[in-house]
Coordinates of C-alpha atoms in Angstrom, one line a residue:
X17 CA 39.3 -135.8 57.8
X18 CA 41.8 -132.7 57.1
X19 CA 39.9 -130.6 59.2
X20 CA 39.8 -132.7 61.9
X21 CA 43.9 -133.1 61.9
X22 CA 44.3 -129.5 61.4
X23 CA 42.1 -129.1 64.6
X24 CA 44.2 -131.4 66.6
X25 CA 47.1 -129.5 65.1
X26 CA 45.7 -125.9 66.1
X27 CA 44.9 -127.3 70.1
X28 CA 48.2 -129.0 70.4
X29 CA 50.1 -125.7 69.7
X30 CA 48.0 -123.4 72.2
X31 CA 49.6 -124.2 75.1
X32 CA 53.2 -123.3 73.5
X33 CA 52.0 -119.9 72.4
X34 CA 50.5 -119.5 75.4
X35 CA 54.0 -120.5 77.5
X36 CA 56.2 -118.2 75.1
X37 CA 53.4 -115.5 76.6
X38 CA 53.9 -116.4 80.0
X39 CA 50.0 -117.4 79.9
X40 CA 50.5 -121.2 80.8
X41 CA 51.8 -123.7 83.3
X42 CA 51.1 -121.4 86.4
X43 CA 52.8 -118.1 85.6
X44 CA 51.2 -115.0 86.0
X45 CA 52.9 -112.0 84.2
X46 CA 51.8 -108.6 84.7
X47 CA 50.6 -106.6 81.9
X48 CA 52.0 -102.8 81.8
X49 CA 49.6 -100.5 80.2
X50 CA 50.9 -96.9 80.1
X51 CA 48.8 -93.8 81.4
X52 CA 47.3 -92.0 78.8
X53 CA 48.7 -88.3 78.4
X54 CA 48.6 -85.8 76.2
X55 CA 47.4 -82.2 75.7
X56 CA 46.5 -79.9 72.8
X57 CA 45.1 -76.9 71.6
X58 CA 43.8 -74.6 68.5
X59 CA 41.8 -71.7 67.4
X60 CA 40.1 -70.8 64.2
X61 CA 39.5 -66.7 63.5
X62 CA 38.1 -66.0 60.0
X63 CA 36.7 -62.8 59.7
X64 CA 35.9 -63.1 56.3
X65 CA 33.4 -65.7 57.6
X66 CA 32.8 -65.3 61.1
X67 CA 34.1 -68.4 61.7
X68 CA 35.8 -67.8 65.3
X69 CA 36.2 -70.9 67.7
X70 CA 39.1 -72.5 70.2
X71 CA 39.5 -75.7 71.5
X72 CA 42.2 -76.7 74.2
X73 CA 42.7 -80.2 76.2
X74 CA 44.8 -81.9 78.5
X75 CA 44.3 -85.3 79.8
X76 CA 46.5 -87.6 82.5
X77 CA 45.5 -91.1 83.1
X78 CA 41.7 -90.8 84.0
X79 CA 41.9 -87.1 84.5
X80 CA 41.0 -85.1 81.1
X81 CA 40.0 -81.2 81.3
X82 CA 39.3 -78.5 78.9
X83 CA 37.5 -75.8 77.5
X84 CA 36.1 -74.7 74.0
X85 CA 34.6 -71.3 72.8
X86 CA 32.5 -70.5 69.5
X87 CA 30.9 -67.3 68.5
X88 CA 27.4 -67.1 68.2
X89 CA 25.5 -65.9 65.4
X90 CA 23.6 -63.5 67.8
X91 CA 27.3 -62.4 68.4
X92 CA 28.0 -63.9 71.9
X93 CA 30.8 -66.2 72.8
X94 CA 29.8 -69.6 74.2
X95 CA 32.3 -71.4 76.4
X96 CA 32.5 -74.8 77.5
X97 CA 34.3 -76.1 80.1
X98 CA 34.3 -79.7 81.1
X99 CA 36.4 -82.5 82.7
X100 CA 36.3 -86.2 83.4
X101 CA 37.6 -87.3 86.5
X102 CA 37.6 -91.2 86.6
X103 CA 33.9 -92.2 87.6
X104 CA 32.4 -89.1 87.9
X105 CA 31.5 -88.8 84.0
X106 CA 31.5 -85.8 81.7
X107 CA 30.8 -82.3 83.9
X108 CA 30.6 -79.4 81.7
X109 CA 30.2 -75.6 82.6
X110 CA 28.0 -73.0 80.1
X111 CA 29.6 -69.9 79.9
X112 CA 27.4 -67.6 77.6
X113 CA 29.3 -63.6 77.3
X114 CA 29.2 -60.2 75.4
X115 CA 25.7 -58.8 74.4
X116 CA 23.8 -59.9 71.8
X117 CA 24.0 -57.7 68.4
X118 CA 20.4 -58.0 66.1
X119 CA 20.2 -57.3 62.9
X120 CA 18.5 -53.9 62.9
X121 CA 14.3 -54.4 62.2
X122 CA 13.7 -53.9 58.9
X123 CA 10.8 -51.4 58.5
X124 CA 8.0 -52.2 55.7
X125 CA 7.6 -49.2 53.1
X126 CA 3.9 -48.5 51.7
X127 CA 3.3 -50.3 48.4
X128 CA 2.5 -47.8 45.6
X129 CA -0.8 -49.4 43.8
X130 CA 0.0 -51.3 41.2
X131 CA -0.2 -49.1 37.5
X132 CA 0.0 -51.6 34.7
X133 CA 1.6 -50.2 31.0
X134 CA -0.7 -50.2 28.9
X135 CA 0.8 -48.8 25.6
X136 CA -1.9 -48.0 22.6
X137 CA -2.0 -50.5 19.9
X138 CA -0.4 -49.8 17.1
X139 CA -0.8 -52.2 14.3
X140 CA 3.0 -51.8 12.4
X141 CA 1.6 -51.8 8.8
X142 CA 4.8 -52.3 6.4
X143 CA 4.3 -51.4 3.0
X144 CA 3.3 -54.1 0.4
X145 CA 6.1 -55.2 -1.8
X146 CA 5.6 -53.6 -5.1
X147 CA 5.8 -55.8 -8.2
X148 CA 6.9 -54.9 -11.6
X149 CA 5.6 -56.4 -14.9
X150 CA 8.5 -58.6 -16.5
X151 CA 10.2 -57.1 -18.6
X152 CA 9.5 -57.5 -22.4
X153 CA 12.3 -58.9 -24.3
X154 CA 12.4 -57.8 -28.0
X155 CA 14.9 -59.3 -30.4
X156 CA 14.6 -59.9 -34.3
X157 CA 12.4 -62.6 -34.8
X158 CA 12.2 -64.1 -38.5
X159 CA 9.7 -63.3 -40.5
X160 CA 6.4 -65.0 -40.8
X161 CA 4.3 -65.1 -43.6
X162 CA 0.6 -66.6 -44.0
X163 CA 0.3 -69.8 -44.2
X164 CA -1.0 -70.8 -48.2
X165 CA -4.9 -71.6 -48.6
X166 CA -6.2 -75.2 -48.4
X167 CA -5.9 -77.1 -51.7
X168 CA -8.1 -80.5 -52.4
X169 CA -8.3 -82.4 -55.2
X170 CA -11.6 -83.5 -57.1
X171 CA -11.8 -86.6 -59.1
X172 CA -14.7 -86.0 -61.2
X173 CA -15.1 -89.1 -64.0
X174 CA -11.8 -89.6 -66.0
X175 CA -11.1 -85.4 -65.7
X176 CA -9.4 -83.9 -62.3
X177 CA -10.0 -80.6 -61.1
X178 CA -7.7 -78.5 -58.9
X179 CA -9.9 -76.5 -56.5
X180 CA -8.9 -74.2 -54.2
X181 CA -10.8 -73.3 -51.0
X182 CA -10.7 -69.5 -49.1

C-alpha cells in the first residue's frame, strides 16, 4: 500500500518539475548547447629510446583536423593527416618519408669442428693415513706375588690330616 502512495506522490510532482523546466503547459524553451572547440598539440623525442612521435589537433563545432607522425623502426617517418567534416566521416592521408635504414646482414662464419677435451685420467691417490700403536703407559704397579697353593682338609677316622696339593 506504501508503494502505491509513494507512486501517486512521484506522478503528482512531474508536472511541477517539469513547469519549473519550462517542459509543461505548452512552453517550448530552447536548449543552448555550445560548439565544441578546442585545439592541442605535443611531441615526444627520446633518443635514448627511439621513441619520436607528434600529435597536433584542432576542432570547431563539427569541423576537427590534424595530423600525427611516428618514427618507424625501419627509420621512416609515418604521417597522418585526417579531418572530420560533419557527415563525411574520418578521411585520413598516409604520408610515409626518409629512406629506410636496415640493419646491416649479418654474415655466417664457418663453424670450426667440434674438438671435445678430453683430459687423461688421472686417479688422485692420497696417501693412507698412517696409524701409530698407542702408546704404552708405564707407571709403578704394586707388586704381585703368587698366589699360595691349594690347601684341603682330610678327615680320616677320629685323626685330621692337613694336605697340601702342587
Amino acid at each position: 500500500m506504501a508503494f502505491k502512495v509513494l507512486a501517486l506522490l512521484a506522478l503528482a510532482a512531474c508536472p511541477m518539475v517539469l513547469a519549473q523546466y519550462g517542459q509543461g503547459h505548452g512552453q517550448q524553451v530552447e536548449q543552448y548547447v555550445s560548439e565544441p572547440h578546442y585545439a592541442y598539440e605535443y611531441a615526444v623525442k627520446d633518443e635514448h629510446t627511439k621513441d619520436i612521435h607528434s600529435h597536433k589537433e584542432s576542432r570547431k563545432g563539427d569541423k576537427t583536423e590534424g595530423e600525427y607522425s611516428l618514427v618507424e623502426p625501419d627509420g621512416t617517418i609515418r604521417t597522418v593527416k585526417y579531418h572530420v567534416d560533419g557527415k563525411s566521416g574520418f578521411i585520413a592521408e598516409v604520408i610515409r618519408s626518409g629512406h629506410a635504414v636496415h640493419a646491416p646482414a649479418v654474415v655466417a662464419k664457418p663453424v670450426v669442428a667440434y674438438k671435445p677435451i678430453v683430459a687423461a685420467y688421472k686417479p688422485i691417490v692420497a696417501a693412507a693415513p698412517v696409524y701409530h700403536a698407542a702408546p704404552v703407559y708405564q707407571h709403578a704397579a704394586p707388586a704381585y706375588h703368587a698366589a699360595p697353593a691349594a690347601t684341603s682338609y682330610v678327615q680320616n677316622g677320629h685323626n685330621s690330616q692337613y694336605n697340601r696339593h702342587y
